[in-house]
Amino acid sequence: MIYQSTRGGHTAADTAAVLEGLAPDGGLYIDPALAGRPFDWRNCLTLPPLGVAEAVLRHLLPGFEGMGELVRRAYAGKFETEELTPLVQVGDEYVLELFRGPTSAFKDVALSMLPQLITAARRQEGVTDRIVILTATSGDTGKAALEGFHDVEGTGIVVFYPDGGVSPVQRAQMATQEGGNVKVCAVRGNFDDCQRGVKEAFAAIGSGDALKGKGVRLSSANSINIGRLAPQVSYYFLAYGELVRRGRIAVGDPVDFCVPTGNFGDILAGYYARLMGLPVGRLVCASNANRVLTDFLATGVYDRRRDFLRTSSPSMDILVSSNLERLLYLAAGGDGALVAGCMERLSRDGVYTLPPEPMAKIRQVFSGFCCDEAGTEAAIARVWRERSYLCDTHTAVAFSAAWDYEKQSGGSAPMVVLSTASPYKFPAAVLKALGGDLSGDEFQQMETLERLTNVPIPKGLRGLKEKPVLHTDVIDKEQILPYVLGLIDRKEV
Ligand SMILES: *Cc1c(COP(=O)(O)O)cnc(C)c1O
């Protein structure tokens, strides 16, 4: 299977695309023929969860050998339930719980699979170098990536997080990570400093010969990698199949999905499912106060020239949604020059306007809604009081958007709200919304929340406070490159 860059000419086999991550021209890898290749989606609905993942991944990444085994290694026994992503009816809506993986975040779905794809690609491409993953994280991605890559042969992983910039629970999750090929390091600075430092390390190492003769090459676990996007397509089929099994819909009826969105990977996976034939109705893009996508869908103008707001749903605090580039490419009928032009204007001027035709195509499927901090809090409280369901801040933003969409459209199709994190990852914000007692640290707040709601704390988060801290390194932001080179020299990752 030949993948193509969203910005034009560059191509790569699917295995090479997974190893590379980003195309050399700065574009994202995409299958230009996706919509035209037939997929037996009806049969897919009858398969067990691992079978669905295998069928979907074989279709999207056909160059990979032994996909069934890769899927089994990624998921079997690692999630709380065999359904992987359970569907729960909550009032008039359905909630698709994507957070039942080992780190209680939806990133687990993709980051359990990515290491398997990277090691398989390495083998098939005949690469003997070890692959060292560098990741900057604002919280969730770091832990999910560590969990996915620890002790995976032929790989190592280094995670950088802002010192004092992640929640105590997130910090404890990362600092207690076991494994012989992992390293976690705090950086004196904010998330942007971490991200910039990692990007500069990639650039410096990529253009020079710092790694020459060391048998190591670098890669990234960021969601621009097609190997991170593809595994997320499966759960749209799982949710739809479950609604059929429960008699809520007949095969062929449309189902709407509402997705709490940051980098646009999760919701784009829903569009992929639609292109593969699944009767996905509307895709509702939910944003918090950083409403750049809501405005884009309303006006056709993407404008990142605005203040970055810190909210209680931090994984959605983002002004440049990388995966939107793949949607632009698809909506523009594969016009790489148009995409490259938009991306160039975005980086130079901070703004671009999409021409009316591709914009109309996007609006046929996507709607955008947003809510502020008060709206997020109100949604958590309402879902708990009226429906006895405890949701996290990101899921609350999605509920709010789903209600707004239903009010506006009078929607008749079932609505599936994607839930991306356990409420116990954000205990302070959730407790506050419920009017609970906020005294003590985050670990005590978790226990207060459990006593108040009787919803059990996930296994991976309980007892975190007692686990031994294994990672204590703290460096200045200028030290990221020498730190990485030192680890590689000492063979610590
Ligand atoms: C990453 C993340 C999101 C956003 O997903 P995208 O694919 O980046 O749009 C939403 N919620 C949580 C909890 C996340 O970790």
GROMACS .gro file of N, CA and C in nm, residues 331-434:
model
  312
  331ALA      N    1  -1.117   1.650   0.165
  331ALA     CA    2  -1.225   1.737   0.119
  331ALA      C    3  -1.188   1.807  -0.011
  332ALA      N    4  -1.058   1.831  -0.031
  332ALA     CA    5  -1.012   1.899  -0.152
  332ALA      C    6  -0.981   1.800  -0.263
  333GLY      N    7  -1.028   1.677  -0.247
  333GLY     CA    8  -1.010   1.577  -0.352
  333GLY      C    9  -0.864   1.543  -0.380
  334GLY      N   10  -0.780   1.548  -0.278
  334GLY     CA   11  -0.640   1.510  -0.295
  334GLY      C   12  -0.553   1.620  -0.355
  335ASP      N   13  -0.597   1.743  -0.342
  335ASP     CA   14  -0.521   1.857  -0.396
  335ASP      C   15  -0.412   1.898  -0.297
  336GLY      N   16  -0.293   1.834  -0.311
  336GLY     CA   17  -0.183   1.858  -0.218
  336GLY      C   18  -0.135   2.002  -0.219
  337ALA      N   19  -0.142   2.067  -0.337
  337ALA     CA   20  -0.095   2.205  -0.347
  337ALA      C   21  -0.185   2.298  -0.264
  338LEU      N   22  -0.316   2.271  -0.268
  338LEU     CA   23  -0.408   2.353  -0.189
  338LEU      C   24  -0.378   2.337  -0.040
  339VAL      N   25  -0.356   2.212   0.003
  339VAL     CA   26  -0.327   2.186   0.145
  339VAL      C   27  -0.196   2.254   0.184
  340ALA      N   28  -0.093   2.236   0.101
  340ALA     CA   29   0.037   2.297   0.131
  340ALA      C   30   0.023   2.448   0.144
  341GLY      N   31  -0.058   2.509   0.058
  341GLY     CA   32  -0.080   2.654   0.062
  341GLY      C   33  -0.145   2.696   0.194
  342CYS      N   34  -0.248   2.622   0.234
  342CYS     CA   35  -0.317   2.655   0.361
  342CYS      C   36  -0.220   2.644   0.477
  343MET      N   37  -0.140   2.536   0.479
  343MET     CA   38  -0.049   2.513   0.592
  343MET      C   39   0.061   2.618   0.595
  344GLU      N   40   0.103   2.662   0.478
  344GLU     CA   41   0.205   2.766   0.472
  344GLU      C   42   0.150   2.898   0.527
  345ARG      N   43   0.025   2.930   0.489
  345ARG     CA   44  -0.036   3.054   0.540
  345ARG      C   45  -0.057   3.044   0.691
  346LEU      N   46  -0.094   2.925   0.738
  346LEU     CA   47  -0.116   2.908   0.882
  346LEU      C   48   0.013   2.934   0.959
  347SER      N   49   0.125   2.883   0.904
  347SER     CA   50   0.249   2.901   0.979
  347SER      C   51   0.305   3.043   0.961
  348ARG      N   52   0.281   3.103   0.846
  348ARG     CA   53   0.334   3.238   0.823
  348ARG      C   54   0.246   3.347   0.883
  349ASP      N   55   0.116   3.338   0.855
  349ASP     CA   56   0.023   3.446   0.895
  349ASP      C   57  -0.064   3.408   1.015
  350GLY      N   58  -0.067   3.277   1.048
  350GLY     CA   59  -0.152   3.234   1.159
  350GLY      C   60  -0.297   3.214   1.119
  351VAL      N   61  -0.328   3.221   0.989
  351VAL     CA   62  -0.468   3.213   0.946
  351VAL      C   63  -0.476   3.168   0.799
  352TYR      N   64  -0.581   3.092   0.767
  352TYR     CA   65  -0.611   3.063   0.625
  352TYR      C   66  -0.762   3.050   0.608
  353THR      N   67  -0.806   3.068   0.484
  353THR     CA   68  -0.947   3.049   0.452
  353THR      C   69  -0.959   2.934   0.353
  354LEU      N   70  -1.041   2.836   0.384
  354LEU     CA   71  -1.058   2.722   0.293
  354LEU      C   72  -1.160   2.763   0.186
  355PRO      N   73  -1.133   2.730   0.059
  355PRO     CA   74  -1.229   2.764  -0.048
  355PRO      C   75  -1.367   2.701  -0.022
  356PRO      N   76  -1.473   2.762  -0.076
  356PRO     CA   77  -1.611   2.721  -0.046
  356PRO      C   78  -1.640   2.573  -0.076
  357GLU      N   79  -1.584   2.522  -0.185
  357GLU     CA   80  -1.622   2.385  -0.224
  357GLU      C   81  -1.579   2.278  -0.122
  358PRO      N   82  -1.448   2.272  -0.087
  358PRO     CA   83  -1.411   2.175   0.018
  358PRO      C   84  -1.479   2.205   0.152
  359MET      N   85  -1.502   2.334   0.180
  359MET     CA   86  -1.567   2.368   0.307
  359MET      C   87  -1.708   2.312   0.311
  360ALA      N   88  -1.780   2.321   0.199
  360ALA     CA   89  -1.917   2.267   0.193
  360ALA      C   90  -1.915   2.116   0.215
  361LYS      N   91  -1.814   2.052   0.159
  361LYS     CA   92  -1.804   1.907   0.175
  361LYS      C   93  -1.782   1.869   0.322
  362ILE      N   94  -1.700   1.947   0.389
  362ILE     CA   95  -1.675   1.921   0.532
  362ILE      C   96  -1.804   1.941   0.613
  363ARG      N   97  -1.878   2.049   0.577
  363ARG     CA   98  -2.000   2.081   0.653
  363ARG      C   99  -2.112   1.980   0.631
  364GLN      N  100  -2.103   1.902   0.523
  364GLN     CA  101  -2.204   1.797   0.505
  364GLN      C  102  -2.200   1.694   0.617
  365VAL      N  103  -2.083   1.680   0.681
  365VAL     CA  104  -2.066   1.575   0.782
  365VAL      C  105  -2.038   1.632   0.922
  366PHE      N  106  -1.961   1.740   0.928
  366PHE     CA  107  -1.913   1.791   1.057
  366PHE      C  108  -1.994   1.911   1.105
  367SER      N  109  -2.022   1.914   1.236
  367SER     CA  110  -2.076   2.034   1.303
  367SER      C  111  -1.984   2.065   1.420
  368GLY      N  112  -1.972   2.192   1.456
  368GLY     CA  113  -1.886   2.227   1.569
  368GLY      C  114  -1.962   2.302   1.677
  369PHE      N  115  -1.939   2.264   1.803
  369PHE     CA  116  -1.996   2.335   1.917
  369PHE      C  117  -1.890   2.344   2.027
  370CYS      N  118  -1.902   2.446   2.112
  370CYS     CA  119  -1.804   2.458   2.219
  370CYS      C  120  -1.871   2.500   2.348
  371CYS      N  121  -1.801   2.481   2.459
  371CYS     CA  122  -1.852   2.536   2.586
  371CYS      C  123  -1.735   2.586   2.671
  372ASP      N  124  -1.766   2.680   2.759
  372ASP     CA  125  -1.662   2.737   2.845
  372ASP      C  126  -1.652   2.657   2.975
  373GLU      N  127  -1.577   2.711   3.072
  373GLU     CA  128  -1.555   2.639   3.198
  373GLU      C  129  -1.685   2.617   3.275
  374ALA      N  130  -1.770   2.722   3.277
  374ALA     CA  131  -1.897   2.708   3.350
  374ALA      C  132  -1.983   2.601   3.284
  375GLY      N  133  -1.981   2.596   3.150
  375GLY     CA  134  -2.059   2.496   3.077
  375GLY      C  135  -2.009   2.355   3.104
  376THR      N  136  -1.877   2.341   3.115
  376THR     CA  137  -1.818   2.210   3.144
  376THR      C  138  -1.864   2.161   3.281
  377GLU      N  139  -1.855   2.252   3.378
  377GLU     CA  140  -1.894   2.218   3.515
  377GLU      C  141  -2.043   2.181   3.522
  378ALA      N  142  -2.124   2.261   3.454
  378ALA     CA  143  -2.269   2.236   3.456
  378ALA      C  144  -2.301   2.100   3.394
  379ALA      N  145  -2.228   2.062   3.290
  379ALA     CA  146  -2.255   1.934   3.222
  379ALA      C  147  -2.218   1.816   3.313
  380ILE      N  148  -2.104   1.827   3.385
  380ILE     CA  149  -2.065   1.720   3.478
  380ILE      C  150  -2.177   1.702   3.582
  381ALA      N  151  -2.223   1.816   3.637
  381ALA     CA  152  -2.325   1.811   3.742
  381ALA      C  153  -2.456   1.754   3.688
  382ARG      N  154  -2.495   1.797   3.568
  382ARG     CA  155  -2.624   1.752   3.512
  382ARG      C  156  -2.622   1.602   3.481
  383VAL      N  157  -2.511   1.555   3.422
  383VAL     CA  158  -2.502   1.413   3.387
  383VAL      C  159  -2.505   1.328   3.514
  384TRP      N  160  -2.444   1.379   3.621
  384TRP     CA  161  -2.445   1.304   3.746
  384TRP      C  162  -2.583   1.310   3.813
  385ARG      N  163  -2.641   1.429   3.826
  385ARG     CA  164  -2.767   1.443   3.901
  385ARG      C  165  -2.884   1.379   3.827
  386GLU      N  166  -2.889   1.400   3.694
  386GLU     CA  167  -3.007   1.352   3.620
  386GLU      C  168  -2.992   1.208   3.572
  387ARG      N  169  -2.866   1.161   3.559
  387ARG     CA  170  -2.847   1.030   3.496
  387ARG      C  171  -2.755   0.938   3.574
  388SER      N  172  -2.707   0.985   3.691
  388SER     CA  173  -2.620   0.904   3.778
  388SER      C  174  -2.498   0.849   3.703
  389TYR      N  175  -2.446   0.927   3.609
  389TYR     CA  176  -2.324   0.884   3.540
  389TYR      C  177  -2.215   0.987   3.567
  390LEU      N  178  -2.099   0.936   3.610
  390LEU     CA  179  -1.988   1.024   3.644
  390LEU      C  180  -1.897   1.038   3.523
  391CYS      N  181  -1.880   1.161   3.473
  391CYS     CA  182  -1.793   1.179   3.356
  391CYS      C  183  -1.684   1.281   3.386
  392ASP      N  184  -1.579   1.275   3.309
  392ASP     CA  185  -1.466   1.366   3.327
  392ASP      C  186  -1.493   1.497   3.252
  393THR      N  187  -1.401   1.590   3.261
  393THR     CA  188  -1.420   1.723   3.202
  393THR      C  189  -1.428   1.719   3.049
  394HIS      N  190  -1.345   1.635   2.985
  394HIS     CA  191  -1.345   1.629   2.838
  394HIS      C  192  -1.477   1.572   2.787
  395THR      N  193  -1.523   1.467   2.855
  395THR     CA  194  -1.650   1.406   2.817
  395THR      C  195  -1.765   1.504   2.840
  396ALA      N  196  -1.753   1.585   2.945
  396ALA     CA  197  -1.857   1.684   2.974
  396ALA      C  198  -1.868   1.786   2.861
  397VAL      N  199  -1.754   1.828   2.807
  397VAL     CA  200  -1.756   1.921   2.692
  397VAL      C  201  -1.831   1.856   2.576
  398ALA      N  202  -1.810   1.726   2.557
  398ALA     CA  203  -1.877   1.656   2.448
  398ALA      C  204  -2.028   1.646   2.475
  399PHE      N  205  -2.068   1.620   2.598
  399PHE     CA  206  -2.211   1.615   2.630
  399PHE      C  207  -2.277   1.748   2.596
  400SER      N  208  -2.211   1.855   2.638
  400SER     CA  209  -2.266   1.988   2.615
  400SER      C  210  -2.286   2.012   2.464
  401ALA      N  211  -2.186   1.972   2.385
  401ALA     CA  212  -2.195   1.990   2.239
  401ALA      C  213  -2.306   1.902   2.180
  402ALA      N  214  -2.318   1.780   2.232
  402ALA     CA  215  -2.421   1.688   2.180
  402ALA      C  216  -2.560   1.748   2.205
  403TRP      N  217  -2.581   1.803   2.325
  403TRP     CA  218  -2.712   1.864   2.355
  403TRP      C  219  -2.737   1.983   2.263
  404ASP      N  220  -2.634   2.067   2.244
  404ASP     CA  221  -2.650   2.184   2.155
  404ASP      C  222  -2.687   2.139   2.014
  405TYR      N  223  -2.619   2.035   1.967
  405TYR     CA  224  -2.647   1.986   1.831
  405TYR      C  225  -2.790   1.933   1.822
  406GLU      N  226  -2.830   1.854   1.921
  406GLU     CA  227  -2.964   1.795   1.917
  406GLU      C  228  -3.073   1.902   1.923
  407LYS      N  229  -3.047   2.006   2.004
  407LYS     CA  230  -3.143   2.117   2.014
  407LYS      C  231  -3.157   2.185   1.877
  408GLN      N  232  -3.043   2.204   1.811
  408GLN     CA  233  -3.044   2.277   1.685
  408GLN      C  234  -3.105   2.195   1.571
  409SER      N  235  -3.078   2.064   1.571
  409SER     CA  236  -3.116   1.982   1.455
  409SER      C  237  -3.241   1.900   1.480
  410GLY      N  238  -3.279   1.886   1.607
  410GLY     CA  239  -3.387   1.793   1.642
  410GLY      C  240  -3.349   1.651   1.609
  411GLY      N  241  -3.220   1.622   1.608
  411GLY     CA  242  -3.162   1.494   1.563
  411GLY      C  243  -3.242   1.371   1.604
  412SER      N  244  -3.263   1.283   1.509
  412SER     CA  245  -3.342   1.164   1.537
  412SER      C  246  -3.254   1.039   1.548
  413ALA      N  247  -3.132   1.045   1.494
  413ALA     CA  248  -3.043   0.928   1.501
  413ALA      C  249  -2.987   0.914   1.642
  414PRO      N  250  -2.953   0.791   1.684
  414PRO     CA  251  -2.887   0.777   1.815
  414PRO      C  252  -2.757   0.857   1.818
  415MET      N  253  -2.726   0.913   1.935
  415MET     CA  254  -2.604   0.993   1.951
  415MET      C  255  -2.507   0.919   2.043
  416VAL      N  256  -2.387   0.894   1.993
  416VAL     CA  257  -2.283   0.831   2.075
  416VAL      C  258  -2.182   0.938   2.115
  417VAL      N  259  -2.166   0.960   2.246
  417VAL     CA  260  -2.069   1.056   2.298
  417VAL      C  261  -1.941   0.980   2.332
  418LEU      N  262  -1.830   1.020   2.272
  418LEU     CA  263  -1.704   0.951   2.301
  418LEU      C  264  -1.646   1.004   2.432
  419SER      N  265  -1.614   0.913   2.524
  419SER     CA  266  -1.560   0.952   2.654
  419SER      C  267  -1.412   0.917   2.658
  420THR      N  268  -1.329   1.021   2.681
  420THR     CA  269  -1.186   1.004   2.657
  420THR      C  270  -1.100   0.991   2.782
  421ALA      N  271  -1.156   1.012   2.900
  421ALA     CA  272  -1.074   0.996   3.020
  421ALA      C  273  -1.159   0.954   3.139
  422SER      N  274  -1.099   0.884   3.231
  422SER     CA  275  -1.166   0.850   3.357
  422SER      C  276  -1.181   0.978   3.439
  423PRO      N  277  -1.296   0.995   3.506
  423PRO     CA  278  -1.314   1.113   3.592
  423PRO      C  279  -1.207   1.120   3.702
  424TYR      N  280  -1.146   1.007   3.734
  424TYR     CA  281  -1.044   1.006   3.840
  424TYR      C  282  -0.910   1.063   3.794
  425LYS      N  283  -0.896   1.094   3.665
  425LYS     CA  284  -0.775   1.162   3.622
  425LYS      C  285  -0.785   1.313   3.648
  426PHE      N  286  -0.907   1.361   3.672
  426PHE     CA  287  -0.928   1.504   3.698
  426PHE      C  288  -1.017   1.522   3.820
  427PRO      N  289  -0.974   1.465   3.934
  427PRO     CA  290  -1.063   1.459   4.051
  427PRO      C  291  -1.102   1.598   4.105
  428ALA      N  292  -1.009   1.696   4.100
  428ALA     CA  293  -1.042   1.827   4.158
  428ALA      C  294  -1.156   1.892   4.080
  429ALA      N  295  -1.144   1.894   3.947
  429ALA     CA  296  -1.246   1.960   3.865
  429ALA      C  297  -1.381   1.889   3.877
  430VAL      N  298  -1.378   1.756   3.883
  430VAL     CA  299  -1.504   1.680   3.889
  430VAL      C  300  -1.570   1.701   4.025
  431LEU      N  301  -1.488   1.695   4.132
  431LEU     CA  302  -1.542   1.716   4.267
  431LEU      C  303  -1.604   1.855   4.279
  432LYS      N  304  -1.535   1.953   4.224
  432LYS     CA  305  -1.584   2.091   4.231
  432LYS      C  306  -1.721   2.102   4.164
  433ALA      N  307  -1.734   2.037   4.049
  433ALA     CA  308  -1.861   2.042   3.977
  433ALA      C  309  -1.974   1.978   4.057
  434LEU      N  310  -1.939   1.879   4.138
  434LEU     CA  311  -2.041   1.810   4.216
  434LEU      C  312  -2.061   1.876   4.353
   0.00000   0.00000   0.00000
